[in-house]
Amino acid sequence: MPANTALWLNAKGAPFTVGPAPYTAPGANEIVVRVRAVAVNPFDRAIQTMGGIITPWISYPFVTGSDIAGEVVEIGRQVTRFRIGDRVLGYAAGSDKRRNRAAEGAFQDYVVLLAHMAAPIPDAMAFEEAAVLPLGVSTAACGLFQKEFLAMNAPSSALAPKGETLLVWGGSTSVGSNAIQLAVAAGYDVVATASPRNFAYVKRLGAREAFDYRSKTVTADIIRALRGEKIAGAVAIGAGSAASCIDIVGACTGNRFVALATPAASFDDVPAGRGRLPRLAAAAARMVAGNIRLALKARLRGVRTKFIWGSDLIANEVGPMIFEAFLPSALADGRFVAAPSPTVVGAGLAQIPLALERQRQGVSATKLVVTL
Ligand SMILES: NC(=O)c1ccc[n+]([C@@H]2O[C@H](COP(=O)([O-])OP(=O)(O)OC[C@H]3O[C@@H](n4cnc5c(N)ncnc54)[C@H](OP(=O)(O)O)[C@@H]3O)[C@@H](O)[C@H]2O)c1
């Protein structure tokens, strides 16, 4: 049995530490992957600093992390899609309430994956590139395709234009980059927001038009651009995105629904460990007030909203829709690309906390990756 090592979170708010971990064999519908690259996400930091609030079910010691790419080393007895040695990307679902399992956290050498949340990657795609996709594509897919969200048509190679337009606020984020591509692959027009330096980037991914989210006239500009069109709704990503999307969608015809990716308040200034309680309480108060304001605004504008939980697709038809039916062929024929592009910040599990801190300071149209 191979020796495994993990980046452990031994208790709520504890520092990350590297140490030995058990190697876990796959269950019937699981595979084990030798991880070669992981990407880091705001959610990984959030679990460390406020796991007691957002993931109260987690049993410690725990291994966090969602995004991996690597090679399949062992296959569960009911798995037919993979062979040992296959190069794959996958969504490590350990932090999800339904899994709550350290063996399924990304930040270790050998990770157990749900087979239906993994996809083969083309030979020409580096592990570092592939690792940027899983949580970004999953969160975007949850917002776009789940029935209780935007309920859009599934992405397909037989592209029939739907005649509807999706607004992606935060198009250059990791979630937004995937939302643009998925919507275009499903036959929708897309308008997106980004910083002007990323206009060309979001257009390359398929957005028809790009708008600067910092512009004072952005809301009016987008409403004008969408006049006479039927909208598929909006995905709100980034600070302040929800209020603007509600204003825009509320002034449009079509599906007046905003799928929310970003919480109403940021917890970025809450440190792990000592001194966290006063900041945590202040952030929680901002969150409650922000949610009330958004609910009132949405009701006033006749817009429905719902907060996305990016791992919900593990338990419904959207997981297989993306990882089994869509990604394998779309990655192979180049219809879907790994975006945003990776910035490799180091090698080895010990580099992950540094990558998380760099992520907290902010990135633009890139995803931070650590190789293992
Ligand atoms: N609900 C869930 O399950 C779930 C899952 C994953 C992520 N998220 C959330 O989704 C958000 C994005 O995460 P990510 O990993 O995709 O982010 P990311 O790629 O790290 O975000 C970086 C990008 O954010 C953009 N940005 C910064 N401030 C913005 C604003 N006010 N409005 C719109 N865009 C802004 C920047 O765009 P420019 O450089 O073009 O200015 C930059 O490209 C975060 O709030 C994260 O917590 C939620």
CSV table of C-alpha atoms in Angstrom, one decimal, residues 37-281:
chain,number,residue,atom,x,y,z
A,37,ALA,CA,-1.5,19.2,-9.0
A,38,VAL,CA,-4.0,20.9,-6.7
A,39,ALA,CA,-5.6,24.4,-7.0
A,40,VAL,CA,-6.6,26.5,-4.1
A,41,ASN,CA,-9.9,28.3,-3.5
A,42,PRO,CA,-11.4,30.9,-1.2
A,43,PHE,CA,-13.5,28.0,0.3
A,44,ASP,CA,-10.4,26.3,1.6
A,45,ARG,CA,-9.4,29.4,3.6
A,46,ALA,CA,-13.0,29.8,4.8
A,47,ILE,CA,-13.1,26.2,6.2
A,48,GLN,CA,-9.9,27.0,8.2
A,49,THR,CA,-11.1,30.3,9.6
A,50,MET,CA,-14.8,29.7,10.1
A,51,GLY,CA,-15.4,26.0,9.6
A,52,GLY,CA,-17.5,26.0,12.7
A,53,ILE,CA,-20.1,28.2,10.9
A,54,ILE,CA,-19.9,27.1,7.2
A,55,THR,CA,-19.0,23.5,7.6
A,56,PRO,CA,-20.1,22.6,11.1
A,57,TRP,CA,-20.4,18.9,10.2
A,58,ILE,CA,-16.6,18.4,9.6
A,59,SER,CA,-15.0,15.9,11.9
A,60,TYR,CA,-11.4,16.7,12.7
A,61,PRO,CA,-8.6,16.0,12.0
A,62,PHE,CA,-9.6,16.8,8.4
A,63,VAL,CA,-8.1,17.3,4.9
A,64,THR,CA,-9.6,20.2,2.9
A,65,GLY,CA,-9.2,21.1,-0.8
A,66,SER,CA,-11.5,20.5,-3.9
A,67,ASP,CA,-9.4,20.6,-7.0
A,68,ILE,CA,-7.1,17.9,-8.2
A,69,ALA,CA,-5.5,16.4,-11.3
A,70,GLY,CA,-3.4,13.3,-11.3
A,71,GLU,CA,-3.2,9.6,-12.3
A,72,VAL,CA,-5.7,6.8,-11.4
A,73,VAL,CA,-4.0,4.2,-9.2
A,74,GLU,CA,-6.9,2.1,-8.0
A,75,ILE,CA,-10.5,1.5,-9.2
A,76,GLY,CA,-13.7,0.6,-7.3
A,77,ARG,CA,-15.4,-2.6,-8.4
A,78,GLN,CA,-18.3,-0.9,-10.1
A,79,VAL,CA,-16.3,1.7,-12.0
A,80,THR,CA,-16.1,1.1,-15.7
A,81,ARG,CA,-15.0,4.5,-17.1
A,82,PHE,CA,-11.4,4.5,-15.9
A,83,ARG,CA,-8.3,2.3,-16.0
A,84,ILE,CA,-5.2,2.4,-13.9
A,85,GLY,CA,-2.8,5.0,-15.2
A,86,ASP,CA,-5.5,7.3,-16.7
A,87,ARG,CA,-4.8,11.0,-16.4
A,88,VAL,CA,-7.8,12.7,-14.8
A,89,LEU,CA,-9.1,15.8,-13.2
A,90,GLY,CA,-11.6,15.5,-10.3
A,91,TYR,CA,-13.7,17.3,-7.7
A,92,ALA,CA,-12.5,16.1,-4.3
A,93,ALA,CA,-15.8,16.2,-2.3
A,94,GLY,CA,-14.6,15.5,1.2
A,95,SER,CA,-15.8,18.8,2.6
A,96,ASP,CA,-19.4,18.2,1.4
A,97,LYS,CA,-21.8,17.4,4.2
A,98,ARG,CA,-22.8,14.1,2.5
A,99,ARG,CA,-19.2,13.0,2.4
A,100,ASN,CA,-17.4,14.6,5.4
A,101,ARG,CA,-14.4,12.4,4.8
A,102,ALA,CA,-10.7,13.3,5.1
A,103,ALA,CA,-9.8,10.6,2.5
A,104,GLU,CA,-11.7,12.7,-0.1
A,105,GLY,CA,-9.9,16.0,0.6
A,106,ALA,CA,-7.7,17.3,-2.2
A,107,PHE,CA,-4.6,18.3,-0.2
A,108,GLN,CA,-2.9,14.9,0.0
A,109,ASP,CA,-0.9,12.6,-2.2
A,110,TYR,CA,-3.6,9.9,-2.7
A,111,VAL,CA,-7.2,11.1,-2.9
A,112,VAL,CA,-10.4,9.1,-3.1
A,113,LEU,CA,-12.8,10.5,-5.7
A,114,LEU,CA,-16.4,9.8,-6.6
A,115,ALA,CA,-15.9,8.3,-10.1
A,116,HIS,CA,-18.8,10.4,-11.5
A,117,MET,CA,-17.0,13.6,-10.4
A,118,ALA,CA,-13.8,12.8,-12.4
A,119,ALA,CA,-13.1,13.2,-16.1
A,120,PRO,CA,-10.2,12.1,-18.3
A,121,ILE,CA,-7.9,14.8,-19.6
A,122,PRO,CA,-6.3,15.1,-23.0
A,123,ASP,CA,-2.7,14.0,-23.3
A,124,ALA,CA,-1.7,17.5,-24.3
A,125,MET,CA,-3.2,19.1,-21.1
A,126,ALA,CA,-0.8,19.4,-18.2
A,127,PHE,CA,-1.9,18.4,-14.7
A,128,GLU,CA,-1.4,22.1,-13.6
A,129,GLU,CA,-3.9,23.2,-16.2
A,130,ALA,CA,-6.5,20.6,-15.5
A,131,ALA,CA,-6.4,21.3,-11.7
A,132,VAL,CA,-8.0,24.7,-12.2
A,133,LEU,CA,-11.3,23.3,-13.3
A,134,PRO,CA,-13.2,21.1,-10.8
A,135,LEU,CA,-14.6,23.6,-8.2
A,136,GLY,CA,-15.0,26.4,-10.8
A,137,VAL,CA,-16.9,24.3,-13.3
A,138,SER,CA,-18.9,22.6,-10.5
A,139,THR,CA,-20.0,25.9,-9.0
A,140,ALA,CA,-20.9,27.3,-12.3
A,141,ALA,CA,-22.8,24.2,-13.3
A,142,CYS,CA,-24.7,24.2,-10.1
A,143,GLY,CA,-25.9,27.8,-10.8
A,144,LEU,CA,-26.7,27.2,-14.4
A,145,PHE,CA,-28.1,23.7,-14.6
A,146,GLN,CA,-29.7,22.7,-11.3
A,147,LYS,CA,-33.5,22.7,-11.5
A,148,GLU,CA,-33.9,25.0,-8.5
A,149,PHE,CA,-31.4,27.5,-10.0
A,150,LEU,CA,-31.3,28.8,-13.6
A,151,ALA,CA,-32.4,25.4,-15.0
A,152,MET,CA,-30.7,26.1,-18.3
A,153,ASN,CA,-30.3,23.5,-21.1
A,154,ALA,CA,-27.4,21.1,-20.7
A,155,PRO,CA,-24.2,21.8,-22.6
A,156,SER,CA,-24.0,19.7,-25.8
A,157,SER,CA,-22.0,19.3,-29.0
A,158,ALA,CA,-25.2,19.6,-31.1
A,159,LEU,CA,-25.4,23.3,-30.4
A,160,ALA,CA,-28.8,24.8,-31.0
A,161,PRO,CA,-28.9,28.6,-30.2
A,162,LYS,CA,-31.4,29.1,-27.4
A,163,GLY,CA,-32.1,32.8,-28.1
A,164,GLU,CA,-31.6,33.7,-24.5
A,165,THR,CA,-28.8,35.7,-22.8
A,166,LEU,CA,-27.1,34.9,-19.5
A,167,LEU,CA,-25.4,37.6,-17.5
A,168,VAL,CA,-22.2,36.5,-15.8
A,169,TRP,CA,-21.1,39.1,-13.3
A,170,GLY,CA,-17.5,38.3,-12.4
A,171,GLY,CA,-16.6,36.7,-15.8
A,172,SER,CA,-12.9,36.7,-15.1
A,173,THR,CA,-13.2,34.8,-11.9
A,174,SER,CA,-12.6,31.1,-11.9
A,175,VAL,CA,-16.3,30.4,-11.4
A,176,GLY,CA,-17.2,33.0,-14.1
A,177,SER,CA,-14.7,31.7,-16.7
A,178,ASN,CA,-16.5,28.3,-16.4
A,179,ALA,CA,-20.0,29.8,-16.4
A,180,ILE,CA,-19.3,31.7,-19.7
A,181,GLN,CA,-18.0,28.6,-21.4
A,182,LEU,CA,-20.7,26.3,-20.1
A,183,ALA,CA,-23.5,28.7,-21.1
A,184,VAL,CA,-22.0,29.1,-24.6
A,185,ALA,CA,-21.7,25.3,-24.9
A,186,ALA,CA,-25.4,25.1,-24.0
A,187,GLY,CA,-26.4,27.5,-26.8
A,188,TYR,CA,-26.8,30.8,-24.8
A,189,ASP,CA,-25.5,34.3,-25.5
A,190,VAL,CA,-23.4,35.7,-22.7
A,191,VAL,CA,-22.7,39.2,-21.5
A,192,ALA,CA,-20.1,39.4,-18.7
A,193,THR,CA,-18.4,41.9,-16.4
A,194,ALA,CA,-14.6,42.1,-15.8
A,195,SER,CA,-11.9,44.6,-15.5
A,196,PRO,CA,-11.1,46.2,-18.9
A,197,ARG,CA,-7.7,44.3,-18.9
A,198,ASN,CA,-9.8,41.1,-19.0
A,199,PHE,CA,-12.3,42.1,-21.6
A,200,ALA,CA,-10.4,40.2,-24.4
A,201,TYR,CA,-10.1,37.2,-22.0
A,202,VAL,CA,-13.8,36.9,-21.3
A,203,LYS,CA,-14.6,37.4,-25.0
A,204,ARG,CA,-12.2,34.6,-25.9
A,205,LEU,CA,-14.2,32.3,-23.6
A,206,GLY,CA,-17.3,33.2,-25.5
A,207,ALA,CA,-18.8,36.4,-24.0
A,208,ARG,CA,-20.5,38.5,-26.6
A,209,GLU,CA,-19.9,41.8,-24.7
A,210,ALA,CA,-17.9,42.8,-21.6
A,211,PHE,CA,-18.6,45.6,-19.1
A,212,ASP,CA,-16.4,47.1,-16.4
A,213,TYR,CA,-18.0,46.2,-13.1
A,214,ARG,CA,-16.3,49.3,-11.5
A,215,SER,CA,-17.9,51.7,-13.9
A,216,LYS,CA,-20.6,54.0,-12.3
A,217,THR,CA,-22.9,53.3,-15.3
A,218,VAL,CA,-22.4,49.6,-15.5
A,219,THR,CA,-25.9,48.6,-14.4
A,220,ALA,CA,-27.6,51.0,-16.8
A,221,ASP,CA,-25.2,50.0,-19.6
A,222,ILE,CA,-26.0,46.3,-19.2
A,223,ILE,CA,-29.8,47.0,-19.0
A,224,ARG,CA,-29.5,48.9,-22.3
A,225,ALA,CA,-27.5,46.1,-23.9
A,226,LEU,CA,-30.1,43.5,-22.9
A,227,ARG,CA,-33.1,45.6,-24.1
A,228,GLY,CA,-35.4,43.5,-26.3
A,229,GLU,CA,-33.7,40.2,-25.4
A,230,LYS,CA,-34.9,37.3,-23.3
A,231,ILE,CA,-32.6,36.6,-20.4
A,232,ALA,CA,-31.7,33.2,-19.0
A,233,GLY,CA,-31.0,34.9,-15.6
A,234,ALA,CA,-27.7,35.9,-14.0
A,235,VAL,CA,-24.8,34.4,-12.0
A,236,ALA,CA,-23.6,36.9,-9.4
A,237,ILE,CA,-19.9,36.4,-8.6
A,238,GLY,CA,-17.7,38.8,-6.6
A,239,ALA,CA,-18.3,41.4,-3.9
A,240,GLY,CA,-21.4,43.6,-4.6
A,241,SER,CA,-22.4,41.4,-7.6
A,242,ALA,CA,-25.8,40.3,-6.1
A,243,ALA,CA,-27.3,43.8,-5.8
A,244,SER,CA,-26.3,44.8,-9.3
A,245,CYS,CA,-27.5,41.6,-10.8
A,246,ILE,CA,-30.9,41.9,-9.1
A,247,ASP,CA,-31.2,45.5,-10.5
A,248,ILE,CA,-30.4,44.3,-14.0
A,249,VAL,CA,-32.4,41.1,-14.0
A,250,GLY,CA,-35.3,43.0,-12.4
A,251,ALA,CA,-35.3,45.4,-15.4
A,252,CYS,CA,-35.3,42.6,-18.0
A,253,THR,CA,-37.7,40.1,-19.5
A,254,GLY,CA,-37.2,36.4,-19.2
A,255,ASN,CA,-36.0,34.3,-16.3
A,256,ARG,CA,-35.8,36.8,-13.4
A,257,PHE,CA,-33.5,34.7,-11.3
A,258,VAL,CA,-30.0,35.4,-9.9
A,259,ALA,CA,-27.8,32.5,-8.8
A,260,LEU,CA,-25.5,33.8,-6.1
A,261,ALA,CA,-22.0,32.5,-5.8
A,262,THR,CA,-20.5,35.0,-3.4
A,263,PRO,CA,-21.7,35.5,0.2
A,264,ALA,CA,-23.2,38.9,1.2
A,265,ALA,CA,-20.2,39.7,3.3
A,266,SER,CA,-16.5,38.9,3.1
A,267,PHE,CA,-14.8,36.8,5.8
A,268,ASP,CA,-11.4,37.5,4.3
A,269,ASP,CA,-10.1,39.6,7.2
A,270,VAL,CA,-11.0,36.8,9.8
A,271,PRO,CA,-7.7,35.2,10.9
A,272,ALA,CA,-7.4,31.6,11.8
A,273,GLY,CA,-6.7,30.9,15.5
A,274,ARG,CA,-6.3,33.7,18.1
A,275,GLY,CA,-8.1,37.0,17.8
A,276,ARG,CA,-10.6,35.7,15.4
A,277,LEU,CA,-13.8,36.0,17.4
A,278,PRO,CA,-14.4,39.7,17.3
A,279,ARG,CA,-13.8,39.8,13.5
A,280,LEU,CA,-15.8,36.7,13.0
A,281,ALA,CA,-18.8,38.3,14.9
